[in-house]
Coordinates of C-alpha atoms and ligand atoms in Angstrom, one line a residue:
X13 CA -8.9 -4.2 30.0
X14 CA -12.2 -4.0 28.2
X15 CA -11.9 -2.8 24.7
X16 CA -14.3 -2.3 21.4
X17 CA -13.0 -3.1 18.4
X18 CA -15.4 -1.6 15.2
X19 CA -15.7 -2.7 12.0
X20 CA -14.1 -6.5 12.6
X21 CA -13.8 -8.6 9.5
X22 CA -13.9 -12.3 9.6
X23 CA -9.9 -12.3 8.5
X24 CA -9.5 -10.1 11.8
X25 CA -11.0 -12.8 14.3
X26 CA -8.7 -15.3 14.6
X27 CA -5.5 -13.4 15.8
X28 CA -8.3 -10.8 17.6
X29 CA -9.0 -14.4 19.7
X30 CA -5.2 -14.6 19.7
X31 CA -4.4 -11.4 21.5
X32 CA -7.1 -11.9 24.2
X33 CA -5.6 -15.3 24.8
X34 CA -1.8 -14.2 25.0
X35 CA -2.6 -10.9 27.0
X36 CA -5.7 -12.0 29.7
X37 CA -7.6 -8.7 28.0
X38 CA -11.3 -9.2 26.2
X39 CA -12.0 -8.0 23.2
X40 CA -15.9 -6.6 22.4
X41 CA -16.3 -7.1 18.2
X42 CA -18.7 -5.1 16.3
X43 CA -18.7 -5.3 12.6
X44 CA -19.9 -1.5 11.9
X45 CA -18.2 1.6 11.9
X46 CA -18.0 4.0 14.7
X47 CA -20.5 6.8 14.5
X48 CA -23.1 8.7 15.9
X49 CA -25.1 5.6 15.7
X50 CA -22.3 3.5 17.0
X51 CA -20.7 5.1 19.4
X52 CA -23.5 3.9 22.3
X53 CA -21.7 0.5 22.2
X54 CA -18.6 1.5 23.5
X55 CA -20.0 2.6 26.9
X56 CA -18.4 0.3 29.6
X57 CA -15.6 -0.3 27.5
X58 CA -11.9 1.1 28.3
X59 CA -10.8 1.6 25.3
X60 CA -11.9 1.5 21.4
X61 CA -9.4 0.4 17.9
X62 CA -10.8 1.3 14.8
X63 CA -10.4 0.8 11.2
X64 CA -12.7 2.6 8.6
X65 CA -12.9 5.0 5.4
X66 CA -15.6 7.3 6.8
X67 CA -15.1 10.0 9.4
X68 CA -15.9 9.4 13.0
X69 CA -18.4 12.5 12.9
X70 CA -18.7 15.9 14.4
X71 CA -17.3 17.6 17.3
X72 CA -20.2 16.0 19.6
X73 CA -19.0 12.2 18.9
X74 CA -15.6 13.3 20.8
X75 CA -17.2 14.9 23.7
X76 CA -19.4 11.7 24.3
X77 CA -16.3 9.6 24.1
X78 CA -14.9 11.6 26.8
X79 CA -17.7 11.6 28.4
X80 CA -17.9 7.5 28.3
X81 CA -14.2 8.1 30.0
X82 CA -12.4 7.2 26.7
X83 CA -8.7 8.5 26.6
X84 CA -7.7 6.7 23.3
X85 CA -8.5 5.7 20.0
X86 CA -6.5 3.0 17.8
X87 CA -6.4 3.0 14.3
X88 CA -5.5 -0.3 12.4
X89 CA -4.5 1.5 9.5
X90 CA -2.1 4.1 8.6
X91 CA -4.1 7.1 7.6
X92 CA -5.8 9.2 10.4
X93 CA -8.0 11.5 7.7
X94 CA -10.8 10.4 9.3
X95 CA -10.2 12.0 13.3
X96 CA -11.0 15.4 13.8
X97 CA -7.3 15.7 15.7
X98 CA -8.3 19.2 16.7
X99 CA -11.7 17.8 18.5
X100 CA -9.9 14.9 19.7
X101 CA -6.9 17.0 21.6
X102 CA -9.7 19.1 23.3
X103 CA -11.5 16.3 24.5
X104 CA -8.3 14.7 25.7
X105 CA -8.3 11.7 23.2
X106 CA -4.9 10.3 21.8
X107 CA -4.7 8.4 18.8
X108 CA -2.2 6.2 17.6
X109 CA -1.9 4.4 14.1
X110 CA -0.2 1.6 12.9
X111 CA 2.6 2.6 10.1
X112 CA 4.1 -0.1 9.5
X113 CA 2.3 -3.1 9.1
X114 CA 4.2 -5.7 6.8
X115 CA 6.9 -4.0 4.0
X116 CA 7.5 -7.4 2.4
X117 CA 3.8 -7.7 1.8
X118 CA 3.9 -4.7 -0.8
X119 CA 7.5 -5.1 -1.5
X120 CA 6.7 -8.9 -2.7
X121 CA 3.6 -7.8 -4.6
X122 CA 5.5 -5.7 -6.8
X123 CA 8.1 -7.8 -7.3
X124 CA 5.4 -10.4 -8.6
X125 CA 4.0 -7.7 -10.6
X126 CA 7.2 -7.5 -12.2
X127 CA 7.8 -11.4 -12.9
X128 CA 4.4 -11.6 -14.7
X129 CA 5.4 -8.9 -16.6
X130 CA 9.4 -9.9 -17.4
X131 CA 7.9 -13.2 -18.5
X132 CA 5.6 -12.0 -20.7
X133 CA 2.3 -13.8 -19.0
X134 CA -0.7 -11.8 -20.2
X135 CA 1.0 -11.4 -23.9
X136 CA 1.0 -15.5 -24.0
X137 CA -2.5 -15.5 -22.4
X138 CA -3.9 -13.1 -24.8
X139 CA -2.7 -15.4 -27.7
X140 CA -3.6 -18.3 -25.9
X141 CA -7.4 -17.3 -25.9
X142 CA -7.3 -17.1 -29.7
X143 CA -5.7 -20.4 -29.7
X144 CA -3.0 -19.3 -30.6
X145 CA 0.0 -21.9 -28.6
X146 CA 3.0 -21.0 -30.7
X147 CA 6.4 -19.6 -29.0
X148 CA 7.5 -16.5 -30.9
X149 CA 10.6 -14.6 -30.8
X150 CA 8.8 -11.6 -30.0
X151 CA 8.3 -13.1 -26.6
X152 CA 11.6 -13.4 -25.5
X153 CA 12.0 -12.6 -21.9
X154 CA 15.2 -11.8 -19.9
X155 CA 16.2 -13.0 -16.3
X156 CA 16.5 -10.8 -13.9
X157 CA 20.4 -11.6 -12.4
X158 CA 20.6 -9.9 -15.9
X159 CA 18.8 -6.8 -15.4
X160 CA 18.8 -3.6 -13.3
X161 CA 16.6 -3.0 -11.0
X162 CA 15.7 0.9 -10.0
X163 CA 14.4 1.8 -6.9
X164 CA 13.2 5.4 -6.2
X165 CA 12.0 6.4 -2.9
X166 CA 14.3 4.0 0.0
X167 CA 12.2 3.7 2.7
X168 CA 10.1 0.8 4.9
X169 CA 8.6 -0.6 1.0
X170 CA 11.7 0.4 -0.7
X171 CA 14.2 -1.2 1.4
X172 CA 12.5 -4.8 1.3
X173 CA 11.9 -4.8 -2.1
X174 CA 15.4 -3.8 -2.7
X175 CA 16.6 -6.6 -0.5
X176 CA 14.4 -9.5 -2.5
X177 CA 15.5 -8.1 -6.0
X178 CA 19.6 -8.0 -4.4
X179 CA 18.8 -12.2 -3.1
X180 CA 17.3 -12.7 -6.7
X181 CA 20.9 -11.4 -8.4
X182 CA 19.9 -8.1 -9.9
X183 CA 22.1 -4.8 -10.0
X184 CA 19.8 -2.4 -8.1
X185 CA 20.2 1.6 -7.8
X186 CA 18.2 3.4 -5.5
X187 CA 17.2 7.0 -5.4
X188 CA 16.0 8.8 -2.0
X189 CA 16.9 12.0 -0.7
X190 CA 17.7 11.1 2.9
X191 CA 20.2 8.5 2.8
X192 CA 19.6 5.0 4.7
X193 CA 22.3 3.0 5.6
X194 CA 20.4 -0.1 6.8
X195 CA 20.2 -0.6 2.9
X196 CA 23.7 -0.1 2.2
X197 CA 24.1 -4.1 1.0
X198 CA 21.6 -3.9 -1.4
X199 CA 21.6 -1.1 -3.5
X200 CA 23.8 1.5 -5.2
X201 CA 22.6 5.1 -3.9
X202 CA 22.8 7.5 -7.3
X203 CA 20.3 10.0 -8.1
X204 CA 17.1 10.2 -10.0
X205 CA 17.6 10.3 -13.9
X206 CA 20.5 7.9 -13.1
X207 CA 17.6 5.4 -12.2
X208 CA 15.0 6.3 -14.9
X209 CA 17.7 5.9 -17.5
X210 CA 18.9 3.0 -16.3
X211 CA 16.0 0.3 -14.7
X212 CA 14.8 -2.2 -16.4
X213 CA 12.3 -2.3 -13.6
X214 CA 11.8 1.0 -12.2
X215 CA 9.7 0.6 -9.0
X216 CA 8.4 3.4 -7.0
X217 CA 7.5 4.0 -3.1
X218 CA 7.9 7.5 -2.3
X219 CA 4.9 8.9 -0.1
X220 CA 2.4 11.2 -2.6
X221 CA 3.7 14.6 -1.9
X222 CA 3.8 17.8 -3.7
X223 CA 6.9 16.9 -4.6
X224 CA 6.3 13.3 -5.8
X225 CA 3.3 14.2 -7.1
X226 CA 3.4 13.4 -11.3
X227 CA 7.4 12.6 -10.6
X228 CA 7.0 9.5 -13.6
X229 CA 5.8 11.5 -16.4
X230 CA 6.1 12.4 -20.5
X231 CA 9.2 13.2 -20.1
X232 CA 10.6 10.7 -17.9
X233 CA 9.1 7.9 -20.1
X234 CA 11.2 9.7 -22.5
X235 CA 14.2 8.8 -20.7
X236 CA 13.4 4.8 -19.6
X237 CA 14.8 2.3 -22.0
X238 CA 11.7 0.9 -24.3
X239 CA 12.1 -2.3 -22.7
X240 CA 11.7 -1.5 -19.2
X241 CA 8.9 -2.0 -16.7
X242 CA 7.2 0.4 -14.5
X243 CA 5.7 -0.8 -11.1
X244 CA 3.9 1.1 -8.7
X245 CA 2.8 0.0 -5.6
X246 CA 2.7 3.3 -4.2
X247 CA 0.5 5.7 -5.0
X248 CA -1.5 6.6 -8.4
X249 CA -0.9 10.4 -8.7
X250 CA 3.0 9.4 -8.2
X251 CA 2.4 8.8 -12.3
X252 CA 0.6 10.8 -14.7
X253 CA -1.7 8.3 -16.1
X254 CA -2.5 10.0 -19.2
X255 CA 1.0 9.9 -20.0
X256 CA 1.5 6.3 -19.2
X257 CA -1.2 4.8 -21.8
X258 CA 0.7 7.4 -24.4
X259 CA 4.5 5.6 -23.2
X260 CA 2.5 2.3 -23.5
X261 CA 0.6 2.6 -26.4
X262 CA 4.0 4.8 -28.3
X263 CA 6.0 1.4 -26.7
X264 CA 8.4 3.9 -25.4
X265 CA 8.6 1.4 -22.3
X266 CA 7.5 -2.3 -22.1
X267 CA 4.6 -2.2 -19.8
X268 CA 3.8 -1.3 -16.3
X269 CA 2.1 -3.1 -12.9
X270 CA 0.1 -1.0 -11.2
X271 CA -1.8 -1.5 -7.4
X272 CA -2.7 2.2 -7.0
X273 CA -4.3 4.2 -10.1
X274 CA -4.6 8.2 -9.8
X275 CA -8.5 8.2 -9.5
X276 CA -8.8 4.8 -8.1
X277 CA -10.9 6.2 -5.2
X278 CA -14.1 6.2 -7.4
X279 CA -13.8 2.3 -7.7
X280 CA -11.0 0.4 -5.9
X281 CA -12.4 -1.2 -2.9
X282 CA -16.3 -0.8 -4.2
X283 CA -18.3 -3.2 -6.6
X284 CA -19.1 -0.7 -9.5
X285 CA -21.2 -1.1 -12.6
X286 CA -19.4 -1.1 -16.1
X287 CA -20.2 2.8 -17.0
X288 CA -18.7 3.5 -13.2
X289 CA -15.1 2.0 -14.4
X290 CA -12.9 5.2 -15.2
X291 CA -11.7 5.0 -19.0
X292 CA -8.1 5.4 -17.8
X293 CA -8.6 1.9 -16.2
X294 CA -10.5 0.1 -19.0
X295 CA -7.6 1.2 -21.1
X296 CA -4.6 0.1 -19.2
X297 CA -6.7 -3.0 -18.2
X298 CA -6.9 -4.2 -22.0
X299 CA -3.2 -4.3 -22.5
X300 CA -1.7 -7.7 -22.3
X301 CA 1.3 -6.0 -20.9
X302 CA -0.2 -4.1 -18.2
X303 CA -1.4 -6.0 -14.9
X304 CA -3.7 -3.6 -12.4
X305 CA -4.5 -4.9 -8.9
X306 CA -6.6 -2.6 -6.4
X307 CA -4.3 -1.2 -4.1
X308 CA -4.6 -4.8 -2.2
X309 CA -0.4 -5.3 -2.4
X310 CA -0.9 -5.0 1.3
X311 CA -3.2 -7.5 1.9
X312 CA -1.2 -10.8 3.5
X313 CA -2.0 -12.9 6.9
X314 CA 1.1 -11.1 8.3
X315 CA -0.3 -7.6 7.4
X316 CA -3.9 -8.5 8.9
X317 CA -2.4 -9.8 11.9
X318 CA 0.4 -6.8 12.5
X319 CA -2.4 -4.2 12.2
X320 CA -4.7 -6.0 14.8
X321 CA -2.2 -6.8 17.7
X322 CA -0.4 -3.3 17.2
X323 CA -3.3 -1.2 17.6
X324 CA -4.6 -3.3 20.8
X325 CA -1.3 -3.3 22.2
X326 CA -1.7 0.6 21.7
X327 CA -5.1 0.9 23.0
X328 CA -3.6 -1.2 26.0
X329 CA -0.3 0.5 26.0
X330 CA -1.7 4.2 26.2
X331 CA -4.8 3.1 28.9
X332 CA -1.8 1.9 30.9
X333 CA -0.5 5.7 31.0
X334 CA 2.7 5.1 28.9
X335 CA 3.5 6.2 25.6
X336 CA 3.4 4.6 22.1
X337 CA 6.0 5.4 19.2
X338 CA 2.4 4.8 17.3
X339 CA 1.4 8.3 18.9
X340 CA -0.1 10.9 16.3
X341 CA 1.0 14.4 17.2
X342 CA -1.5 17.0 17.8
Ligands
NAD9 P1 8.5 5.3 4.1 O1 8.2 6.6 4.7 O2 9.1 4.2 4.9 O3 9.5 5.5 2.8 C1 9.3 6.5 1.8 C2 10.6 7.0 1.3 O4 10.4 7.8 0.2 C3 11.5 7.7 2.4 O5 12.7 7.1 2.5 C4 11.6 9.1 1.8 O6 12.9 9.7 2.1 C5 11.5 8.8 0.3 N1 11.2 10.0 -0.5 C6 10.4 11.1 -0.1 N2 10.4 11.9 -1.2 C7 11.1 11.4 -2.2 C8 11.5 11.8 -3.5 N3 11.1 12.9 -4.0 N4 12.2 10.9 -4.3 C9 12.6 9.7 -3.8 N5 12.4 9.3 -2.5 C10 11.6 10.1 -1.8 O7 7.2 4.8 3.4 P2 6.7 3.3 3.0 O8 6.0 2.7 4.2 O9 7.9 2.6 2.4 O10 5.6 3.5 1.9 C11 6.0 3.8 0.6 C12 4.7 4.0 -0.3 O11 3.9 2.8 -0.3 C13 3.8 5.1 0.2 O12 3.3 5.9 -0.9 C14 2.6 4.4 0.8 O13 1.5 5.1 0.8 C15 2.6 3.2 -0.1 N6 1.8 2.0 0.4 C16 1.1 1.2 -0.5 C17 0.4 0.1 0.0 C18 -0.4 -0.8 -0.9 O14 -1.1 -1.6 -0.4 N7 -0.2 -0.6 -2.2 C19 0.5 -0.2 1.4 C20 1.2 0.6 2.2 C21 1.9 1.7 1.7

């Protein structure tokens, strides 16, 4: 097969070189996006994989693809906000999308996150830069086979980090609504104010739905032990953030890691300009016991790999005429 990959980064090219190798198909790189501008390049290819913020473009761009004889396009990401699925169904396009890339990649990030934290790091760095070398008693940390570890929302994230937190010795109780029992040797199932009130790192990795949405708020704060830890590697509107500098600053909890912020849209992923920087982050960012990372927990070899050989083994599987788990439903 003959496919076009857009919007190849440098990381990408090594196991893209890989893949052709292992499976005797070639592999056309392009570094921009597909578009109306773009989409000229993929004529005489087979197939196309894909992985960008902006939208493909209007109804037209489909009807050329199908015009070019494409039958597929394959996302190396998880979000498909950027197809017109409606325009893509008419013109008889599948798409498929990789879900699953690397759990351990976020799980582990949080679970860093959380060491920094538990051990104080930024508070002795902070002192440190006003020379300031002294050990104190206010910087006592704990160890965590001592502590208790909550996990809310059990899935693909959940479930790894629950499993490196069980090898590290912690007690760890885990709140989902649907019930998993691949995770049954690491955690204690119980339900949600049973984990708030209990975690002394409270870790979240529900999807953002209307039901999530805000779900670690005043009131929940409230309820965590002052010295716990929040982390969220999940996503920012999971936690009101407004209510989070207030737990912080009112040290009704002990500080928080953070790879996804409500509004980090405006600025993750971009180089900004001071006055572009949201408040909200400039705040958090200025506590010693707050770390903020931009939504880049996913970001491993593994994960960069995963998402390029899935989505060509897509492309490949659904030009071949057989179906992919990977499959979006239209
Ligand atoms: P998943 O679908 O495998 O698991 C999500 C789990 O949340 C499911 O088991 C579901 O039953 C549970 N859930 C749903 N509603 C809930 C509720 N109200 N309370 C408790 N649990 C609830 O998803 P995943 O792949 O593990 O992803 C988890 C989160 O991580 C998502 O928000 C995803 O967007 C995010 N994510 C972040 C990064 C990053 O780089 N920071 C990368 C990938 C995914």
């Amino acid at each position: 097969m003959k496919l076009i990959m857009y919007s190849v980064r440098d990381a990408e090219k090594p196991y893209i070189e890989a893949w052709e190798k292992k499976t005797g198909n070639d592999v056309k790189m392009v570094t921009e996006p597909l578009n109306a501008d773009t989409v000229k390049l993929a004529e005489g290819y087979d197939g196309i994989s894909l992985q960008q913020t902006t939208k493909l473009g209007d109804e037209q761009l489909y009807e050329q693809l199908a015009a070019m004889g494409i039958k597929q396009l394959a996302a190396r990401m998880v979000g498909v906000d950027i197809f017109d699925l409606d325009a893509c169904k008419a013109n008889g396009i599948i798409v498929t999308n990789v879900p699953i890339y690397s759990p351990r990649a976020i799980a582990e990030m949080g679970v860093t996150q959380a060491m920094y934290l538990l051990r104080r790091i930024g508070e002795f760095e902070q002192r440190m830069s006003h020379g300031d070398f002294r050990w104190s008693d206010d910087l006592i940390s704990n160890e965590i086979y001592n502590l208790t570890v909550g996990i809310v929302g059990l899935g693909n994230i959940g479930g790894a980090t629950a499993q490196i937190y069980k090898a590290l010795g912690a007690k760890v109780l885990a709140y989902d609504p649907s019930y998993n029992v691949e995770y049954e040797p690491y955690v204690e199932y119980t339900d949600f104010d049973t984990v708030i009130k209990n975690a002394d790192i409270l870790s979240l990795h529900t999807p953002l739905l209307p039901s999530t949405e805000n779900m670690i708020a005043a009131p929940q704060f409230k309820m965590m032990k002052d010295n716990a830890y929040l982390i969220n590697m999940a996503r920012g509107k999971l936690v009101n953030t407004a209510d989070l500098i207030s737990a912080l600053e009112n040290k009704e909890i002990a500080g928080a890691g953070l790879d996804t912020l409500a509004d980090e849209t405006s600025f993750f992923g971009k180089q900004v300009t001071s006055d572009q920087i949201p408040d909200d982050y400039k705040k958090l960012a200025a506590m010693p016991n707050v770390l903020v990372t931009p939504h880049v927990a996913f970001l491993t070899e593994t994960s960069i790999r995963n998402m390029v050989e899935i989505s060509l083994n897509d492309a490949v599987t659904i030009l071949e005429g057989k179906h992919s788990r990977n499959e979006i439903r239209m």
